[in-house]
């Protein structure tokens, strides 16, 4: 096989650019999605279904897998710049990067998020020849990261940080002091307590040279490491893993999806709901998926309040199940409506927010924060070798990212799913109040979504309860220009 040079896979800021534009133009429109080319493994309608891929399908799948492994296996080191005068928000916590202590706090917060990316050489997905999700599984990976964040909050100590984050020393970002609020340019300071060289442009502060203080939570966090390891195994790329790609693809079949298809944020929200309901490894946790951009409070209560359940709670169970609330929304027509940017920022400032799955056209991303007019995200578009999580003391390093990345809000695809977590009924009531305030910050007449008293059936939505198998799409009011493209965009709740 001919070798492929790095120039065949161009990255800008660590994000892959579509290098198959010419090929994509040659495909019929019905075979395209915003994520790129439809997989050659898609069945030919004229061919009789046989239940097993034929030899041509196997060959095509192998060629596509080999190409995607190369395409998404390249990385180009690049540093993301953060300024020192504006706070960085990460899932409800704020960091002003004007001191080494604050930089270290931000580093720990970012590196401690679980990072789930494309993997290769995992066991074949049932009924297919796929041994990788490269090129098509990015939204599933983003959904995994959203669920993993919810499980971290559910199972780990408050404000937990990965105690072994120090071993990821190759962390790529710089901190700048802008010359003006509108132009983020200036001189970088060394990150994460790295030694200052003789050519360092800034004068060292005495506090910068003090020995690094050990976090008081370090011992507590170390005690929680077995839970951290066990949580990562649930996302392993083996068929038994309850939240691994094998299980998610299997669950997705009920929504008309299969391996090799691209999954949208709304579909993934329902897949995650079903995965939690099916799993036996997580107790006292449910997932509620909002319908028609509305969270029906009584539906959430009915899911969570065990006294209203048909089955009696176990003696060791709490009276209230914790809940992950997923809200599929659309923030504009062809592009993000700028009026919603401030609202998205305010949502990411909430501690109850566990992130947003969405991305930009052709790329699913997991958004976890922002600084100024840029979103902070984790990118699944990096192909790594599969890790055997059944082995004792397997390495966690490939499940944590050391390179924060940013992108402008204006490049955000309007189709996304927002996630929240409430541990108990008090947290749920606080969540409803805090999120409602955040939603009211929008300049638009219509909020991104709403909380409503009562049950969905009270509003004639019996078929759209959170236990319904299919996603319901709701598109916010469109401008006149957007209405002309309404029919063409109707599927964008499924495909970015």
PDB file of C-alpha atoms in Angstrom, residues 54-313:
ATOM      1  CA  UNK A  54     -20.980  -9.801   0.779  1.00  0.00           C
ATOM      2  CA  UNK A  55     -17.345  -9.897  -0.337  1.00  0.00           C
ATOM      3  CA  UNK A  56     -17.556  -6.543  -2.124  1.00  0.00           C
ATOM      4  CA  UNK A  57     -18.982  -4.889   1.014  1.00  0.00           C
ATOM      5  CA  UNK A  58     -16.190  -6.413   3.080  1.00  0.00           C
ATOM      6  CA  UNK A  59     -13.551  -5.132   0.677  1.00  0.00           C
ATOM      7  CA  UNK A  60     -15.071  -1.643   0.613  1.00  0.00           C
ATOM      8  CA  UNK A  61     -15.305  -1.567   4.399  1.00  0.00           C
ATOM      9  CA  UNK A  62     -11.670  -2.613   4.771  1.00  0.00           C
ATOM     10  CA  UNK A  63     -10.513   0.034   2.299  1.00  0.00           C
ATOM     11  CA  UNK A  64     -12.598   2.741   3.959  1.00  0.00           C
ATOM     12  CA  UNK A  65     -11.406   1.684   7.421  1.00  0.00           C
ATOM     13  CA  UNK A  66      -7.780   1.744   6.291  1.00  0.00           C
ATOM     14  CA  UNK A  67      -8.200   5.197   4.761  1.00  0.00           C
ATOM     15  CA  UNK A  68      -9.966   6.614   7.846  1.00  0.00           C
ATOM     16  CA  UNK A  69      -7.334   5.147  10.166  1.00  0.00           C
ATOM     17  CA  UNK A  70      -4.715   7.088   8.226  1.00  0.00           C
ATOM     18  CA  UNK A  71      -6.884  10.176   7.787  1.00  0.00           C
ATOM     19  CA  UNK A  72      -7.682  10.538  11.485  1.00  0.00           C
ATOM     20  CA  UNK A  73      -4.396   9.188  12.804  1.00  0.00           C
ATOM     21  CA  UNK A  74      -2.346  12.301  12.056  1.00  0.00           C
ATOM     22  CA  UNK A  75      -1.992  15.081  14.587  1.00  0.00           C
ATOM     23  CA  UNK A  76      -0.251  18.379  14.167  1.00  0.00           C
ATOM     24  CA  UNK A  77       0.890  19.969  17.415  1.00  0.00           C
ATOM     25  CA  UNK A  78      -0.577  23.429  17.818  1.00  0.00           C
ATOM     26  CA  UNK A  79      -1.085  25.591  20.858  1.00  0.00           C
ATOM     27  CA  UNK A  80      -4.366  27.231  21.698  1.00  0.00           C
ATOM     28  CA  UNK A  81      -4.070  30.732  23.110  1.00  0.00           C
ATOM     29  CA  UNK A  82      -5.999  31.952  26.151  1.00  0.00           C
ATOM     30  CA  UNK A  83      -5.885  35.510  27.421  1.00  0.00           C
ATOM     31  CA  UNK A  84      -5.242  36.469  31.031  1.00  0.00           C
ATOM     32  CA  UNK A  85      -7.887  39.130  31.545  1.00  0.00           C
ATOM     33  CA  UNK A  86     -11.039  37.187  30.596  1.00  0.00           C
ATOM     34  CA  UNK A  87     -12.269  34.228  32.643  1.00  0.00           C
ATOM     35  CA  UNK A  88     -12.395  30.756  31.114  1.00  0.00           C
ATOM     36  CA  UNK A  89     -15.603  28.907  31.966  1.00  0.00           C
ATOM     37  CA  UNK A  90     -15.602  25.102  32.175  1.00  0.00           C
ATOM     38  CA  UNK A  91     -18.933  23.490  33.115  1.00  0.00           C
ATOM     39  CA  UNK A  92     -19.959  25.958  35.790  1.00  0.00           C
ATOM     40  CA  UNK A  93     -16.487  26.837  37.058  1.00  0.00           C
ATOM     41  CA  UNK A  94     -14.560  29.984  36.183  1.00  0.00           C
ATOM     42  CA  UNK A  95     -10.781  30.400  35.906  1.00  0.00           C
ATOM     43  CA  UNK A  96      -8.958  33.710  35.502  1.00  0.00           C
ATOM     44  CA  UNK A  97      -5.579  32.716  34.104  1.00  0.00           C
ATOM     45  CA  UNK A  98      -3.551  35.505  35.682  1.00  0.00           C
ATOM     46  CA  UNK A  99      -1.544  33.292  38.052  1.00  0.00           C
ATOM     47  CA  UNK A 100       0.095  29.891  38.008  1.00  0.00           C
ATOM     48  CA  UNK A 101      -2.352  28.595  40.601  1.00  0.00           C
ATOM     49  CA  UNK A 102      -5.308  29.483  38.409  1.00  0.00           C
ATOM     50  CA  UNK A 103      -3.642  28.016  35.328  1.00  0.00           C
ATOM     51  CA  UNK A 104      -3.075  24.805  37.271  1.00  0.00           C
ATOM     52  CA  UNK A 105      -6.707  24.708  38.402  1.00  0.00           C
ATOM     53  CA  UNK A 106      -7.847  25.113  34.797  1.00  0.00           C
ATOM     54  CA  UNK A 107      -5.440  22.447  33.607  1.00  0.00           C
ATOM     55  CA  UNK A 108      -6.738  19.947  36.157  1.00  0.00           C
ATOM     56  CA  UNK A 109     -10.346  20.766  35.316  1.00  0.00           C
ATOM     57  CA  UNK A 110      -9.790  20.246  31.595  1.00  0.00           C
ATOM     58  CA  UNK A 111      -7.559  17.179  31.721  1.00  0.00           C
ATOM     59  CA  UNK A 112      -9.915  15.462  34.187  1.00  0.00           C
ATOM     60  CA  UNK A 113     -12.750  15.358  31.627  1.00  0.00           C
ATOM     61  CA  UNK A 114     -13.074  11.949  30.000  1.00  0.00           C
ATOM     62  CA  UNK A 115     -12.060  12.078  26.331  1.00  0.00           C
ATOM     63  CA  UNK A 116     -13.498   9.451  23.985  1.00  0.00           C
ATOM     64  CA  UNK A 117     -12.295   9.332  20.391  1.00  0.00           C
ATOM     65  CA  UNK A 118     -12.319   7.156  17.318  1.00  0.00           C
ATOM     66  CA  UNK A 119     -10.752   3.740  17.946  1.00  0.00           C
ATOM     67  CA  UNK A 120      -9.425   1.111  15.565  1.00  0.00           C
ATOM     68  CA  UNK A 121      -8.948  -2.665  15.731  1.00  0.00           C
ATOM     69  CA  UNK A 122     -11.818  -3.344  18.094  1.00  0.00           C
ATOM     70  CA  UNK A 123     -13.976  -6.514  17.745  1.00  0.00           C
ATOM     71  CA  UNK A 124     -16.239  -6.472  14.710  1.00  0.00           C
ATOM     72  CA  UNK A 125     -19.576  -4.780  15.144  1.00  0.00           C
ATOM     73  CA  UNK A 126     -22.263  -7.431  14.916  1.00  0.00           C
ATOM     74  CA  UNK A 127     -23.436  -8.171  11.392  1.00  0.00           C
ATOM     75  CA  UNK A 128     -20.778  -5.960   9.797  1.00  0.00           C
ATOM     76  CA  UNK A 129     -17.081  -5.936   8.958  1.00  0.00           C
ATOM     77  CA  UNK A 130     -16.465  -2.699  10.852  1.00  0.00           C
ATOM     78  CA  UNK A 131     -13.574  -2.818  13.315  1.00  0.00           C
ATOM     79  CA  UNK A 132     -13.331   0.977  13.644  1.00  0.00           C
ATOM     80  CA  UNK A 133     -15.724   3.899  13.912  1.00  0.00           C
ATOM     81  CA  UNK A 134     -13.358   6.291  12.117  1.00  0.00           C
ATOM     82  CA  UNK A 135     -15.218   8.562   9.748  1.00  0.00           C
ATOM     83  CA  UNK A 136     -18.752   7.956  11.039  1.00  0.00           C
ATOM     84  CA  UNK A 137     -18.894   7.561  14.833  1.00  0.00           C
ATOM     85  CA  UNK A 138     -17.971  11.070  15.968  1.00  0.00           C
ATOM     86  CA  UNK A 139     -21.434  11.976  17.291  1.00  0.00           C
ATOM     87  CA  UNK A 140     -21.596   8.701  19.203  1.00  0.00           C
ATOM     88  CA  UNK A 141     -18.229   9.571  20.757  1.00  0.00           C
ATOM     89  CA  UNK A 142     -19.445  13.060  21.648  1.00  0.00           C
ATOM     90  CA  UNK A 143     -22.522  11.490  23.225  1.00  0.00           C
ATOM     91  CA  UNK A 144     -20.296   9.137  25.193  1.00  0.00           C
ATOM     92  CA  UNK A 145     -18.335  12.110  26.536  1.00  0.00           C
ATOM     93  CA  UNK A 146     -21.548  13.844  27.594  1.00  0.00           C
ATOM     94  CA  UNK A 147     -22.742  10.716  29.399  1.00  0.00           C
ATOM     95  CA  UNK A 148     -19.304  10.183  30.945  1.00  0.00           C
ATOM     96  CA  UNK A 149     -19.409  13.714  32.373  1.00  0.00           C
ATOM     97  CA  UNK A 150     -22.837  13.005  33.845  1.00  0.00           C
ATOM     98  CA  UNK A 151     -21.521   9.801  35.423  1.00  0.00           C
ATOM     99  CA  UNK A 152     -18.482  11.613  36.833  1.00  0.00           C
ATOM    100  CA  UNK A 153     -20.778  14.079  38.575  1.00  0.00           C
ATOM    101  CA  UNK A 154     -23.055  11.246  39.689  1.00  0.00           C
ATOM    102  CA  UNK A 155     -20.379   8.932  41.104  1.00  0.00           C
ATOM    103  CA  UNK A 156     -17.271  10.942  41.940  1.00  0.00           C
ATOM    104  CA  UNK A 157     -16.643  13.368  44.817  1.00  0.00           C
ATOM    105  CA  UNK A 158     -17.635  16.973  44.243  1.00  0.00           C
ATOM    106  CA  UNK A 159     -15.032  18.888  42.200  1.00  0.00           C
ATOM    107  CA  UNK A 160     -13.081  15.675  41.654  1.00  0.00           C
ATOM    108  CA  UNK A 161      -9.847  15.981  39.656  1.00  0.00           C
ATOM    109  CA  UNK A 162      -7.808  13.141  38.186  1.00  0.00           C
ATOM    110  CA  UNK A 163      -4.820  12.782  40.546  1.00  0.00           C
ATOM    111  CA  UNK A 164      -2.598  11.418  37.761  1.00  0.00           C
ATOM    112  CA  UNK A 165      -3.208  14.425  35.514  1.00  0.00           C
ATOM    113  CA  UNK A 166       0.342  15.552  36.309  1.00  0.00           C
ATOM    114  CA  UNK A 167       1.696  12.739  34.134  1.00  0.00           C
ATOM    115  CA  UNK A 168       0.267  14.456  31.036  1.00  0.00           C
ATOM    116  CA  UNK A 169       3.079  16.971  30.862  1.00  0.00           C
ATOM    117  CA  UNK A 170       2.784  17.713  27.145  1.00  0.00           C
ATOM    118  CA  UNK A 171      -0.105  20.143  27.474  1.00  0.00           C
ATOM    119  CA  UNK A 172      -0.464  22.464  24.534  1.00  0.00           C
ATOM    120  CA  UNK A 173      -1.772  25.925  25.256  1.00  0.00           C
ATOM    121  CA  UNK A 174      -0.441  29.377  25.993  1.00  0.00           C
ATOM    122  CA  UNK A 175      -1.699  32.191  28.176  1.00  0.00           C
ATOM    123  CA  UNK A 176      -1.532  35.736  26.820  1.00  0.00           C
ATOM    124  CA  UNK A 177      -2.077  39.198  28.188  1.00  0.00           C
ATOM    125  CA  UNK A 178      -3.984  41.023  25.436  1.00  0.00           C
ATOM    126  CA  UNK A 179      -2.793  44.455  24.400  1.00  0.00           C
ATOM    127  CA  UNK A 180      -6.434  45.496  24.148  1.00  0.00           C
ATOM    128  CA  UNK A 181      -9.779  43.883  24.949  1.00  0.00           C
ATOM    129  CA  UNK A 182     -10.509  43.473  21.246  1.00  0.00           C
ATOM    130  CA  UNK A 183      -7.161  42.147  20.077  1.00  0.00           C
ATOM    131  CA  UNK A 184      -5.865  39.088  21.870  1.00  0.00           C
ATOM    132  CA  UNK A 185      -2.181  39.496  21.202  1.00  0.00           C
ATOM    133  CA  UNK A 186       0.706  39.672  23.604  1.00  0.00           C
ATOM    134  CA  UNK A 187       3.466  37.706  25.202  1.00  0.00           C
ATOM    135  CA  UNK A 188       2.976  34.112  26.357  1.00  0.00           C
ATOM    136  CA  UNK A 189       3.754  33.016  29.874  1.00  0.00           C
ATOM    137  CA  UNK A 190       4.966  29.484  30.563  1.00  0.00           C
ATOM    138  CA  UNK A 191       2.104  27.165  31.407  1.00  0.00           C
ATOM    139  CA  UNK A 192       1.618  24.825  34.339  1.00  0.00           C
ATOM    140  CA  UNK A 193       4.625  25.839  36.394  1.00  0.00           C
ATOM    141  CA  UNK A 194       7.149  25.019  33.702  1.00  0.00           C
ATOM    142  CA  UNK A 195      10.624  26.530  34.285  1.00  0.00           C
ATOM    143  CA  UNK A 196      11.153  29.998  32.940  1.00  0.00           C
ATOM    144  CA  UNK A 197      14.014  30.355  30.515  1.00  0.00           C
ATOM    145  CA  UNK A 198      16.468  33.224  30.287  1.00  0.00           C
ATOM    146  CA  UNK A 199      14.599  34.569  27.272  1.00  0.00           C
ATOM    147  CA  UNK A 200      11.254  34.746  29.055  1.00  0.00           C
ATOM    148  CA  UNK A 201       9.848  38.189  28.252  1.00  0.00           C
ATOM    149  CA  UNK A 202       7.997  38.717  31.545  1.00  0.00           C
ATOM    150  CA  UNK A 203       9.523  39.296  34.955  1.00  0.00           C
ATOM    151  CA  UNK A 204       8.995  36.414  37.339  1.00  0.00           C
ATOM    152  CA  UNK A 205       6.851  36.988  40.382  1.00  0.00           C
ATOM    153  CA  UNK A 206       8.100  35.616  43.714  1.00  0.00           C
ATOM    154  CA  UNK A 207       4.880  33.625  44.072  1.00  0.00           C
ATOM    155  CA  UNK A 208       5.618  31.829  40.786  1.00  0.00           C
ATOM    156  CA  UNK A 209       8.806  30.343  42.229  1.00  0.00           C
ATOM    157  CA  UNK A 210       7.219  28.905  45.346  1.00  0.00           C
ATOM    158  CA  UNK A 211       6.998  25.097  45.501  1.00  0.00           C
ATOM    159  CA  UNK A 212       3.707  23.815  44.193  1.00  0.00           C
ATOM    160  CA  UNK A 213       1.178  23.206  46.947  1.00  0.00           C
ATOM    161  CA  UNK A 214      -0.551  19.861  47.034  1.00  0.00           C
ATOM    162  CA  UNK A 215      -4.301  20.046  46.595  1.00  0.00           C
ATOM    163  CA  UNK A 216      -6.117  19.142  49.834  1.00  0.00           C
ATOM    164  CA  UNK A 217      -8.532  17.006  47.803  1.00  0.00           C
ATOM    165  CA  UNK A 218      -5.701  14.896  46.351  1.00  0.00           C
ATOM    166  CA  UNK A 219      -6.046  12.074  48.903  1.00  0.00           C
ATOM    167  CA  UNK A 220      -9.807  12.026  48.484  1.00  0.00           C
ATOM    168  CA  UNK A 221      -9.476  11.971  44.700  1.00  0.00           C
ATOM    169  CA  UNK A 222      -6.929   9.133  44.904  1.00  0.00           C
ATOM    170  CA  UNK A 223      -9.394   7.055  46.914  1.00  0.00           C
ATOM    171  CA  UNK A 224     -11.946   7.507  44.129  1.00  0.00           C
ATOM    172  CA  UNK A 225      -9.614   6.164  41.421  1.00  0.00           C
ATOM    173  CA  UNK A 226     -11.142   2.640  41.395  1.00  0.00           C
ATOM    174  CA  UNK A 227     -14.500   4.238  40.495  1.00  0.00           C
ATOM    175  CA  UNK A 228     -12.781   6.295  37.791  1.00  0.00           C
ATOM    176  CA  UNK A 229     -11.239   3.148  36.288  1.00  0.00           C
ATOM    177  CA  UNK A 230     -14.520   1.246  36.449  1.00  0.00           C
ATOM    178  CA  UNK A 231     -16.400   4.138  34.817  1.00  0.00           C
ATOM    179  CA  UNK A 232     -13.992   4.166  31.860  1.00  0.00           C
ATOM    180  CA  UNK A 233     -14.470   0.401  31.370  1.00  0.00           C
ATOM    181  CA  UNK A 234     -18.168   1.025  30.751  1.00  0.00           C
ATOM    182  CA  UNK A 235     -17.159   2.929  27.587  1.00  0.00           C
ATOM    183  CA  UNK A 236     -14.712   0.283  26.383  1.00  0.00           C
ATOM    184  CA  UNK A 237     -14.771  -0.853  22.782  1.00  0.00           C
ATOM    185  CA  UNK A 238     -15.835  -4.417  23.542  1.00  0.00           C
ATOM    186  CA  UNK A 239     -19.362  -5.794  23.009  1.00  0.00           C
ATOM    187  CA  UNK A 240     -20.177  -6.240  26.736  1.00  0.00           C
ATOM    188  CA  UNK A 241     -19.380  -2.622  27.658  1.00  0.00           C
ATOM    189  CA  UNK A 242     -22.773  -1.026  28.472  1.00  0.00           C
ATOM    190  CA  UNK A 243     -21.947   2.364  26.921  1.00  0.00           C
ATOM    191  CA  UNK A 244     -19.399   1.270  24.326  1.00  0.00           C
ATOM    192  CA  UNK A 245     -19.821   1.737  20.593  1.00  0.00           C
ATOM    193  CA  UNK A 246     -21.006  -1.863  20.162  1.00  0.00           C
ATOM    194  CA  UNK A 247     -23.938  -1.355  22.521  1.00  0.00           C
ATOM    195  CA  UNK A 248     -24.809   2.121  21.244  1.00  0.00           C
ATOM    196  CA  UNK A 249     -24.872   0.936  17.634  1.00  0.00           C
ATOM    197  CA  UNK A 250     -27.093  -1.986  18.620  1.00  0.00           C
ATOM    198  CA  UNK A 251     -29.492   0.335  20.454  1.00  0.00           C
ATOM    199  CA  UNK A 252     -29.473   2.731  17.496  1.00  0.00           C
ATOM    200  CA  UNK A 253     -30.988   0.079  15.245  1.00  0.00           C
ATOM    201  CA  UNK A 254     -34.382   0.773  16.822  1.00  0.00           C
ATOM    202  CA  UNK A 255     -34.081   4.347  15.515  1.00  0.00           C
ATOM    203  CA  UNK A 256     -33.247   3.139  12.002  1.00  0.00           C
ATOM    204  CA  UNK A 257     -29.502   3.605  12.394  1.00  0.00           C
ATOM    205  CA  UNK A 258     -26.708   1.149  11.732  1.00  0.00           C
ATOM    206  CA  UNK A 259     -22.930   0.986  11.860  1.00  0.00           C
ATOM    207  CA  UNK A 260     -21.463   3.279   9.221  1.00  0.00           C
ATOM    208  CA  UNK A 261     -24.336   5.780   9.423  1.00  0.00           C
ATOM    209  CA  UNK A 262     -23.917   9.217  10.906  1.00  0.00           C
ATOM    210  CA  UNK A 263     -25.875   9.997  14.032  1.00  0.00           C
ATOM    211  CA  UNK A 264     -27.343  13.383  14.931  1.00  0.00           C
ATOM    212  CA  UNK A 265     -27.474  14.918  18.420  1.00  0.00           C
ATOM    213  CA  UNK A 266     -31.182  14.218  18.867  1.00  0.00           C
ATOM    214  CA  UNK A 267     -30.880  10.548  17.918  1.00  0.00           C
ATOM    215  CA  UNK A 268     -27.859  10.137  20.196  1.00  0.00           C
ATOM    216  CA  UNK A 269     -29.813  11.637  23.109  1.00  0.00           C
ATOM    217  CA  UNK A 270     -32.409   8.864  22.811  1.00  0.00           C
ATOM    218  CA  UNK A 271     -29.712   6.217  22.403  1.00  0.00           C
ATOM    219  CA  UNK A 272     -28.117   7.367  25.665  1.00  0.00           C
ATOM    220  CA  UNK A 273     -31.492   7.258  27.419  1.00  0.00           C
ATOM    221  CA  UNK A 274     -32.038   3.684  26.348  1.00  0.00           C
ATOM    222  CA  UNK A 275     -28.466   2.699  27.234  1.00  0.00           C
ATOM    223  CA  UNK A 276     -28.878   3.928  30.826  1.00  0.00           C
ATOM    224  CA  UNK A 277     -32.267   2.223  31.134  1.00  0.00           C
ATOM    225  CA  UNK A 278     -30.756  -1.044  29.878  1.00  0.00           C
ATOM    226  CA  UNK A 279     -27.550  -0.958  31.931  1.00  0.00           C
ATOM    227  CA  UNK A 280     -27.286  -2.733  35.271  1.00  0.00           C
ATOM    228  CA  UNK A 281     -23.999  -1.101  36.306  1.00  0.00           C
ATOM    229  CA  UNK A 282     -25.488   2.291  37.211  1.00  0.00           C
ATOM    230  CA  UNK A 283     -28.045   2.593  39.989  1.00  0.00           C
ATOM    231  CA  UNK A 284     -30.426   5.409  40.866  1.00  0.00           C
ATOM    232  CA  UNK A 285     -29.921   7.238  37.580  1.00  0.00           C
ATOM    233  CA  UNK A 286     -32.321   7.890  34.699  1.00  0.00           C
ATOM    234  CA  UNK A 287     -32.151   9.951  31.529  1.00  0.00           C
ATOM    235  CA  UNK A 288     -34.981  12.226  30.444  1.00  0.00           C
ATOM    236  CA  UNK A 289     -35.061  13.539  26.862  1.00  0.00           C
ATOM    237  CA  UNK A 290     -37.057  16.723  26.332  1.00  0.00           C
ATOM    238  CA  UNK A 291     -39.648  16.693  23.576  1.00  0.00           C
ATOM    239  CA  UNK A 292     -40.521  19.588  21.303  1.00  0.00           C
ATOM    240  CA  UNK A 293     -37.966  21.759  23.147  1.00  0.00           C
ATOM    241  CA  UNK A 294     -39.991  21.392  26.339  1.00  0.00           C
ATOM    242  CA  UNK A 295     -39.107  19.834  29.685  1.00  0.00           C
ATOM    243  CA  UNK A 296     -42.306  18.616  31.347  1.00  0.00           C
ATOM    244  CA  UNK A 297     -41.596  18.743  35.056  1.00  0.00           C
ATOM    245  CA  UNK A 298     -44.148  16.141  36.087  1.00  0.00           C
ATOM    246  CA  UNK A 299     -42.707  13.689  33.557  1.00  0.00           C
ATOM    247  CA  UNK A 300     -39.305  14.138  35.195  1.00  0.00           C
ATOM    248  CA  UNK A 301     -40.842  13.640  38.654  1.00  0.00           C
ATOM    249  CA  UNK A 302     -42.594  10.491  37.479  1.00  0.00           C
ATOM    250  CA  UNK A 303     -39.266   9.104  36.243  1.00  0.00           C
ATOM    251  CA  UNK A 304     -37.336  10.004  39.386  1.00  0.00           C
ATOM    252  CA  UNK A 305     -39.735   9.645  42.305  1.00  0.00           C
ATOM    253  CA  UNK A 306     -39.557   5.998  43.338  1.00  0.00           C
ATOM    254  CA  UNK A 307     -42.736   6.311  45.386  1.00  0.00           C
ATOM    255  CA  UNK A 308     -44.583   6.771  42.088  1.00  0.00           C
ATOM    256  CA  UNK A 309     -42.849   3.811  40.455  1.00  0.00           C
ATOM    257  CA  UNK A 310     -44.739   0.643  39.662  1.00  0.00           C
ATOM    258  CA  UNK A 311     -41.998  -1.403  41.282  1.00  0.00           C
ATOM    259  CA  UNK A 312     -41.172  -0.939  44.942  1.00  0.00           C
ATOM    260  CA  UNK A 313     -37.720   0.547  45.554  1.00  0.00           C
TER     261      UNK A 313
END
